[in-house]
GROMACS .gro file of C-alpha atoms in nm:
model
  356
    1MET     CA    1   9.789   1.923   3.242
    2CYS     CA    2   9.514   1.995   3.488
    3ASN     CA    3   9.391   2.276   3.261
    4ASN     CA    4   9.388   2.040   2.963
    5PHE     CA    5   9.195   1.781   3.168
    6ARG     CA    6   8.936   2.040   3.269
    7ARG     CA    7   8.899   2.153   2.908
    8ILE     CA    8   8.851   1.797   2.785
    9THR     CA    9   8.614   1.711   3.071
   10GLY     CA   10   8.406   2.021   2.997
   11ILE     CA   11   8.369   1.921   2.633
   12ILE     CA   12   8.259   1.571   2.734
   13LEU     CA   13   8.008   1.703   2.989
   14TYR     CA   14   7.874   1.967   2.750
   15GLY     CA   15   7.845   1.708   2.479
   16GLY     CA   16   7.661   1.477   2.721
   17ILE     CA   17   7.411   1.747   2.799
   18GLU     CA   18   7.367   1.821   2.428
   19MET     CA   19   7.314   1.453   2.350
   20LYS     CA   20   7.055   1.417   2.626
   21SER     CA   21   6.862   1.714   2.487
   22ILE     CA   22   6.860   1.566   2.137
   23TRP     CA   23   6.729   1.232   2.267
   24LYS     CA   24   6.455   1.403   2.463
   25LYS     CA   25   6.342   1.596   2.155
   26THR     CA   26   6.351   1.277   1.948
   27ILE     CA   27   6.140   1.086   2.202
   28VAL     CA   28   5.884   1.367   2.218
   29LEU     CA   29   5.862   1.383   1.838
   30VAL     CA   30   5.819   1.006   1.805
   31SER     CA   31   5.549   1.010   2.075
   32LEU     CA   32   5.356   1.284   1.899
   33LEU     CA   33   5.375   1.103   1.567
   34SER     CA   34   5.258   0.778   1.730
   35LEU     CA   35   4.967   0.955   1.898
   36ALA     CA   36   4.864   1.115   1.569
   37PHE     CA   37   4.878   0.775   1.394
   38PHE     CA   38   4.674   0.613   1.669
   39MET     CA   39   4.404   0.881   1.655
   40SER     CA   40   4.392   0.858   1.277
   41THR     CA   41   4.352   0.481   1.295
   42CYS     CA   42   4.074   0.506   1.554
   43SER     CA   43   3.895   0.763   1.344
   44LYS     CA   44   3.904   0.536   1.038
   45LYS     CA   45   3.771   0.241   1.236
   46GLU     CA   46   3.482   0.436   1.387
   47ALA     CA   47   3.363   0.597   1.061
   48PRO     CA   48   3.164   0.300   0.924
   49SER     CA   49   2.962   0.259   1.244
   50THR     CA   50   2.849   0.623   1.241
   51SER     CA   51   2.755   0.623   0.871
   52ALA     CA   52   2.598   0.275   0.839
   53ARG     CA   53   2.219   0.269   0.776
   54PRO     CA   54   1.987  -0.013   0.884
   55THR     CA   55   1.847  -0.245   0.619
   56TYR     CA   56   1.495  -0.385   0.592
   57VAL     CA   57   1.320  -0.665   0.406
   58PHE     CA   58   0.953  -0.594   0.336
   59LYS     CA   59   0.676  -0.850   0.297
   60VAL     CA   60   0.412  -0.696   0.072
   61ALA     CA   61   0.076  -0.872   0.037
   62THR     CA   62  -0.200  -0.858  -0.222
   63ALA     CA   63  -0.498  -1.069  -0.322
   64GLY     CA   64  -0.440  -0.953  -0.680
   65GLN     CA   65  -0.312  -1.180  -0.952
   66PRO     CA   66   0.046  -1.168  -1.086
   67GLY     CA   67   0.076  -0.891  -1.343
   68ASP     CA   68  -0.253  -0.717  -1.265
   69SER     CA   69  -0.285  -0.355  -1.153
   70LEU     CA   70  -0.248  -0.439  -0.783
   71ASP     CA   71   0.056  -0.661  -0.823
   72SER     CA   72   0.220  -0.421  -1.070
   73SER     CA   73   0.160  -0.118  -0.846
   74LEU     CA   74   0.311  -0.286  -0.541
   75LYS     CA   75   0.615  -0.398  -0.739
   76LEU     CA   76   0.661  -0.038  -0.851
   77PHE     CA   77   0.633   0.071  -0.487
   78LEU     CA   78   0.911  -0.166  -0.381
   79LYS     CA   79   1.129  -0.061  -0.673
   80LEU     CA   80   1.096   0.309  -0.588
   81VAL     CA   81   1.168   0.254  -0.219
   82ASN     CA   82   1.467   0.033  -0.297
   83GLU     CA   83   1.617   0.291  -0.532
   84ARG     CA   84   1.554   0.590  -0.305
   85THR     CA   85   1.703   0.420   0.002
   86ASN     CA   86   2.010   0.316  -0.198
   87GLY     CA   87   1.922  -0.051  -0.163
   88ALA     CA   88   1.857  -0.042   0.213
   89VAL     CA   89   1.498  -0.165   0.163
   90THR     CA   90   1.433  -0.483  -0.032
   91GLY     CA   91   1.133  -0.708  -0.039
   92GLU     CA   92   0.889  -0.927  -0.225
   93VAL     CA   93   0.528  -0.896  -0.334
   94TYR     CA   94   0.321  -1.201  -0.238
   95ALA     CA   95   0.031  -1.207  -0.487
   96ALA     CA   96  -0.281  -1.424  -0.522
   97SER     CA   97  -0.359  -1.430  -0.147
   98GLN     CA   98  -0.039  -1.620  -0.060
   99LEU     CA   99  -0.033  -1.447   0.279
  100GLY     CA  100  -0.405  -1.482   0.347
  101ASN     CA  101  -0.704  -1.259   0.284
  102HIS     CA  102  -0.754  -0.887   0.341
  103ARG     CA  103  -0.870  -0.940   0.699
  104ASP     CA  104  -0.544  -1.128   0.765
  105TYR     CA  105  -0.349  -0.835   0.619
  106ILE     CA  106  -0.498  -0.598   0.877
  107ASP     CA  107  -0.387  -0.829   1.159
  108GLY     CA  108  -0.041  -0.866   1.006
  109LEU     CA  109   0.010  -0.490   0.974
  110GLN     CA  110  -0.103  -0.428   1.330
  111MET     CA  111   0.118  -0.704   1.472
  112GLY     CA  112   0.419  -0.617   1.255
  113SER     CA  113   0.446  -0.955   1.081
  114LEU     CA  114   0.359  -0.783   0.752
  115GLN     CA  115   0.506  -0.454   0.638
  116VAL     CA  116   0.282  -0.338   0.351
  117ALA     CA  117  -0.044  -0.463   0.199
  118GLU     CA  118  -0.322  -0.359  -0.034
  119ILE     CA  119  -0.663  -0.388   0.129
  120THR     CA  120  -1.011  -0.316  -0.003
  121ALA     CA  121  -1.204  -0.027   0.144
  122ALA     CA  122  -1.482  -0.271   0.237
  123VAL     CA  123  -1.256  -0.472   0.466
  124LEU     CA  124  -1.091  -0.161   0.611
  125SER     CA  125  -1.438  -0.036   0.705
  126THR     CA  126  -1.460  -0.321   0.959
  127VAL     CA  127  -1.191  -0.147   1.168
  128ALA     CA  128  -1.229   0.212   1.043
  129PRO     CA  129  -1.602   0.290   0.999
  130LYS     CA  130  -1.560   0.602   0.782
  131PHE     CA  131  -1.430   0.377   0.503
  132SER     CA  132  -1.790   0.257   0.467
  133ILE     CA  133  -1.842   0.557   0.241
  134PHE     CA  134  -1.689   0.368  -0.051
  135ASP     CA  135  -1.963   0.104  -0.027
  136LEU     CA  136  -2.252   0.344  -0.063
  137PRO     CA  137  -2.369   0.265  -0.417
  138TYR     CA  138  -2.336   0.553  -0.663
  139ILE     CA  139  -2.145   0.779  -0.419
  140SER     CA  140  -1.855   0.798  -0.667
  141ARG     CA  141  -1.885   0.916  -1.026
  142SER     CA  142  -1.571   0.780  -1.196
  143PRO     CA  143  -1.224   0.641  -1.112
  144GLN     CA  144  -1.043   0.964  -1.198
  145ALA     CA  145  -1.290   1.183  -1.008
  146LEU     CA  146  -1.257   0.959  -0.701
  147TYR     CA  147  -0.876   0.957  -0.720
  148ASP     CA  148  -0.871   1.337  -0.738
  149ILE     CA  149  -1.064   1.384  -0.413
  150LEU     CA  150  -0.867   1.109  -0.236
  151ASP     CA  151  -0.546   1.286  -0.333
  152GLY     CA  152  -0.672   1.585  -0.138
  153GLU     CA  153  -0.886   1.666   0.166
  154ALA     CA  154  -1.104   1.352   0.158
  155GLY     CA  155  -0.797   1.130   0.159
  156ASP     CA  156  -0.647   1.325   0.449
  157ILE     CA  157  -0.963   1.275   0.657
  158LEU     CA  158  -0.967   0.901   0.592
  159THR     CA  159  -0.594   0.860   0.658
  160LYS     CA  160  -0.616   1.036   0.994
  161HIS     CA  161  -0.923   0.832   1.086
  162ILE     CA  162  -0.765   0.491   1.027
  163MET     CA  163  -0.441   0.593   1.198
  164ASP     CA  164  -0.639   0.696   1.506
  165VAL     CA  165  -0.865   0.392   1.531
  166ALA     CA  166  -0.660   0.106   1.383
  167GLN     CA  167  -0.289   0.204   1.388
  168ILE     CA  168  -0.270   0.165   1.012
  169ARG     CA  169  -0.169   0.437   0.766
  170THR     CA  170  -0.287   0.468   0.407
  171ILE     CA  171  -0.002   0.556   0.170
  172GLY     CA  172  -0.158   0.497  -0.173
  173TRP     CA  173  -0.503   0.496  -0.336
  174MET     CA  174  -0.538   0.249  -0.625
  175VAL     CA  175  -0.882   0.333  -0.760
  176ARG     CA  176  -1.040   0.049  -0.953
  177THR     CA  177  -1.275   0.075  -1.249
  178PRO     CA  178  -1.653   0.053  -1.183
  179ARG     CA  179  -1.796  -0.264  -1.033
  180HIS     CA  180  -2.069  -0.441  -1.228
  181VAL     CA  181  -2.287  -0.745  -1.164
  182TYR     CA  182  -2.195  -1.068  -1.343
  183SER     CA  183  -2.417  -1.370  -1.321
  184ALA     CA  184  -2.488  -1.723  -1.437
  185LYS     CA  185  -2.861  -1.667  -1.397
  186GLY     CA  186  -2.944  -1.374  -1.625
  187PRO     CA  187  -2.888  -1.003  -1.696
  188ILE     CA  188  -2.965  -0.717  -1.457
  189ASN     CA  189  -3.148  -0.420  -1.608
  190THR     CA  190  -3.358  -0.285  -1.321
  191VAL     CA  191  -3.372  -0.335  -0.947
  192ALA     CA  192  -3.648  -0.594  -1.000
  193ASP     CA  193  -3.391  -0.830  -1.155
  194PHE     CA  194  -3.210  -0.854  -0.821
  195ARG     CA  195  -3.506  -1.023  -0.650
  196ASN     CA  196  -3.392  -1.346  -0.476
  197LEU     CA  197  -3.057  -1.338  -0.660
  198LYS     CA  198  -2.789  -1.522  -0.461
  199ILE     CA  199  -2.498  -1.281  -0.498
  200ARG     CA  200  -2.148  -1.271  -0.353
  201THR     CA  201  -2.044  -0.936  -0.210
  202MET     CA  202  -1.741  -0.803  -0.030
  203GLU     CA  203  -1.726  -0.815   0.349
  204SER     CA  204  -1.915  -0.489   0.381
  205ALA     CA  205  -2.216  -0.402   0.594
  206PRO     CA  206  -2.333  -0.123   0.358
  207MET     CA  207  -2.316  -0.357   0.059
  208LEU     CA  208  -2.516  -0.623   0.242
  209LYS     CA  209  -2.772  -0.357   0.335
  210ALA     CA  210  -2.785  -0.231  -0.025
  211MET     CA  211  -2.847  -0.581  -0.156
  212THR     CA  212  -3.124  -0.622   0.099
  213LEU     CA  213  -3.285  -0.304  -0.035
  214PHE     CA  214  -3.248  -0.454  -0.385
  215ASN     CA  215  -3.424  -0.771  -0.254
  216ALA     CA  216  -3.120  -0.987  -0.333
  217LYS     CA  217  -2.974  -1.261  -0.112
  218ALA     CA  218  -2.618  -1.148  -0.043
  219THR     CA  219  -2.331  -1.352   0.101
  220PRO     CA  220  -1.984  -1.211   0.182
  221ILE     CA  221  -1.715  -1.447   0.052
  222PRO     CA  222  -1.335  -1.390   0.050
  223THR     CA  223  -1.169  -1.319  -0.284
  224ALA     CA  224  -0.981  -1.648  -0.292
  225GLU     CA  225  -1.307  -1.846  -0.254
  226ARG     CA  226  -1.520  -1.651  -0.503
  227TYR     CA  227  -1.456  -1.868  -0.812
  228MET     CA  228  -1.546  -2.190  -0.630
  229ALA     CA  229  -1.863  -2.035  -0.487
  230LEU     CA  230  -1.976  -1.936  -0.837
  231GLN     CA  231  -1.877  -2.271  -0.985
  232THR     CA  232  -2.061  -2.478  -0.725
  233GLY     CA  233  -2.373  -2.261  -0.718
  234VAL     CA  234  -2.329  -2.140  -0.361
  235VAL     CA  235  -2.394  -1.804  -0.528
  236GLU     CA  236  -2.537  -1.727  -0.873
  237ALA     CA  237  -2.372  -1.390  -0.920
  238ALA     CA  238  -2.104  -1.157  -0.795
  239GLU     CA  239  -2.003  -0.795  -0.847
  240ASN     CA  240  -1.662  -0.672  -0.953
  241ASN     CA  241  -1.470  -0.474  -1.213
  242VAL     CA  242  -1.396  -0.619  -1.557
  243ALA     CA  243  -1.022  -0.660  -1.497
  244GLU     CA  244  -1.081  -0.874  -1.188
  245ILE     CA  245  -1.347  -1.085  -1.361
  246TYR     CA  246  -1.106  -1.157  -1.646
  247ASN     CA  247  -0.788  -1.208  -1.441
  248CYS     CA  248  -0.964  -1.452  -1.208
  249LYS     CA  249  -1.118  -1.631  -1.508
  250GLU     CA  250  -1.464  -1.601  -1.360
  251PHE     CA  251  -1.609  -1.573  -1.710
  252GLU     CA  252  -1.573  -1.952  -1.704
  253VAL     CA  253  -1.846  -1.983  -1.440
  254THR     CA  254  -2.073  -1.690  -1.534
  255LYS     CA  255  -2.235  -1.571  -1.855
  256TYR     CA  256  -2.395  -1.227  -1.820
  257LEU     CA  257  -2.217  -0.899  -1.746
  258SER     CA  258  -2.454  -0.617  -1.655
  259LYS     CA  259  -2.290  -0.273  -1.643
  260THR     CA  260  -2.457  -0.147  -1.328
  261ALA     CA  261  -2.148   0.058  -1.230
  262HIS     CA  262  -2.286   0.068  -0.877
  263LEU     CA  263  -1.951   0.115  -0.705
  264VAL     CA  264  -1.617   0.280  -0.777
  265THR     CA  265  -1.381   0.183  -0.498
  266PRO     CA  266  -1.009   0.187  -0.420
  267ASN     CA  267  -0.775  -0.085  -0.308
  268ILE     CA  268  -0.558   0.094  -0.056
  269ILE     CA  269  -0.183   0.056   0.001
  270CYS     CA  270  -0.139   0.039   0.378
  271ILE     CA  271   0.144   0.020   0.632
  272GLY     CA  272   0.138  -0.030   1.009
  273THR     CA  273   0.195   0.300   1.188
  274LYS     CA  274   0.421   0.150   1.456
  275PHE     CA  275   0.646  -0.002   1.194
  276LEU     CA  276   0.651   0.315   0.984
  277GLU     CA  277   0.741   0.529   1.284
  278SER     CA  278   1.024   0.293   1.376
  279LEU     CA  279   1.203   0.372   1.049
  280PRO     CA  280   1.448   0.660   0.992
  281ALA     CA  281   1.263   0.982   0.914
  282ASP     CA  282   1.392   1.001   0.557
  283TYR     CA  283   1.282   0.642   0.492
  284GLN     CA  284   0.934   0.726   0.620
  285GLN     CA  285   0.905   1.010   0.372
  286ILE     CA  286   1.036   0.794   0.088
  287ILE     CA  287   0.775   0.525   0.166
  288ILE     CA  288   0.487   0.774   0.180
  289GLU     CA  289   0.587   0.934  -0.150
  290ALA     CA  290   0.643   0.597  -0.321
  291GLY     CA  291   0.301   0.478  -0.201
  292ARG     CA  292   0.133   0.784  -0.351
  293GLU     CA  293   0.311   0.729  -0.685
  294ALA     CA  294   0.223   0.360  -0.688
  295GLY     CA  295  -0.143   0.443  -0.620
  296ALA     CA  296  -0.154   0.692  -0.908
  297PHE     CA  297   0.011   0.434  -1.133
  298GLY     CA  298  -0.240   0.165  -1.037
  299THR     CA  299  -0.534   0.397  -1.100
  300GLN     CA  300  -0.416   0.480  -1.452
  301PHE     CA  301  -0.333   0.113  -1.516
  302GLU     CA  302  -0.698   0.030  -1.442
  303ILE     CA  303  -0.846   0.316  -1.644
  304ASN     CA  304  -0.627   0.243  -1.947
  305GLY     CA  305  -0.710  -0.126  -1.947
  306GLU     CA  306  -1.086  -0.121  -1.886
  307LYS     CA  307  -1.201  -0.130  -2.249
  308ASP     CA  308  -0.952  -0.403  -2.338
  309PHE     CA  309  -1.065  -0.626  -2.051
  310GLU     CA  310  -1.431  -0.586  -2.146
  311GLU     CA  311  -1.349  -0.686  -2.503
  312LYS     CA  312  -1.162  -0.994  -2.377
  313LEU     CA  313  -1.461  -1.099  -2.168
  314VAL     CA  314  -1.669  -1.096  -2.485
  315SER     CA  315  -1.416  -1.247  -2.728
  316GLU     CA  316  -1.250  -1.502  -2.501
  317GLY     CA  317  -1.510  -1.549  -2.230
  318LYS     CA  318  -1.816  -1.538  -2.456
  319MET     CA  319  -1.992  -1.321  -2.199
  320ILE     CA  320  -2.306  -1.131  -2.294
  321VAL     CA  321  -2.272  -0.765  -2.197
  322ASN     CA  322  -2.572  -0.539  -2.142
  323GLU     CA  323  -2.552  -0.165  -2.081
  324VAL     CA  324  -2.765  -0.022  -1.801
  325PRO     CA  325  -2.814   0.345  -1.897
  326ASP     CA  326  -3.099   0.413  -1.656
  327LYS     CA  327  -2.994   0.350  -1.296
  328SER     CA  328  -3.278   0.537  -1.132
  329SER     CA  329  -3.450   0.217  -1.013
  330PHE     CA  330  -3.135   0.135  -0.811
  331THR     CA  331  -3.069   0.481  -0.670
  332GLY     CA  332  -3.438   0.524  -0.587
  333VAL     CA  333  -3.430   0.264  -0.308
  334LEU     CA  334  -3.101   0.368  -0.144
  335ALA     CA  335  -3.214   0.667   0.065
  336PRO     CA  336  -3.248   0.459   0.387
  337LEU     CA  337  -2.890   0.333   0.344
  338TYR     CA  338  -2.747   0.685   0.312
  339ALA     CA  339  -2.949   0.802   0.613
  340GLU     CA  340  -2.826   0.510   0.822
  341TYR     CA  341  -2.456   0.565   0.748
  342THR     CA  342  -2.436   0.945   0.755
  343PRO     CA  343  -2.378   0.958   1.136
  344THR     CA  344  -2.100   0.697   1.108
  345ILE     CA  345  -1.924   0.846   0.807
  346GLY     CA  346  -1.988   1.214   0.877
  347GLN     CA  347  -2.177   1.461   0.662
  348ASP     CA  348  -1.856   1.655   0.590
  349LEU     CA  349  -1.698   1.354   0.417
  350ILE     CA  350  -2.017   1.265   0.230
  351THR     CA  351  -2.039   1.624   0.103
  352LEU     CA  352  -1.680   1.606  -0.027
  353PHE     CA  353  -1.762   1.285  -0.215
  354GLN     CA  354  -2.079   1.433  -0.362
  355LYS     CA  355  -1.874   1.717  -0.516
  356GLN     CA  356  -1.718   1.474  -0.764
   0.00000   0.00000   0.00000
């Protein structure tokens, strides 16, 4: 009986040991599975935070009118940036000086309250003196020739200059068609016709000096105030390209268009350097490339539309257009202006421009 008891007891004890081993293995297996599930869950939760990209809303400013070359170029810029950042950058173009004048745009870019703006070379020259080169009459031969040099070494020099002195970067050159004189007083054929002419110019020291050499009475007036100044007789004339004259309806307050073609200048797509450098590196590259494409688009927009706008000024605006084939009387008095600004601009940059 005792032997039977020992045999039975041994089976029970052995079975107990076997059962304990099975439970231990089960507990270990369950623990490992739980740990794996927990790690998998944590991994899934963390993934979005590591892959998420910041989003931005750009304010883009222009003094241009809705649908013109400036407005259209900046809308293309935003479209390209939006597409290439997969929707991370959105924004709006504020046309017709809604966000102020070009001087205000410089302040906004430097302070960061404005992300992108188009600004005339004349206004940029007030903070970056080398940009005065654009306001030397007859320094540029044609819109396409000017765009070509700005898309190369000359543009690189100017971009570095304004980044160094004003913390603004140029990202696109929108070269406008030639600027002519339009007036309520009479046509311009030679420099003698400028005598005592009250003319609106851009905010540009070289242009004011040039008009002094032409014996005109020049007054710098912001774009948004130009029509009223012409209408009220504060000035008798202004100078601009045919697209701008038509889009701003200034044929209503002037009569004569004289094709002096004294300036070919760009409106420049700009961004604040601090803001640009705060963006992801790939976004920075996208913005720079989109700005270049938008500038090229705006330049061709202007070139392609020049003849049509001139015809509209005649047919709709009843303007009288006179060609000015001989410009020697204008260029003949400008030597002192070039001599004065060569030290500021640099002979190297002037030489590049004169190769057009």
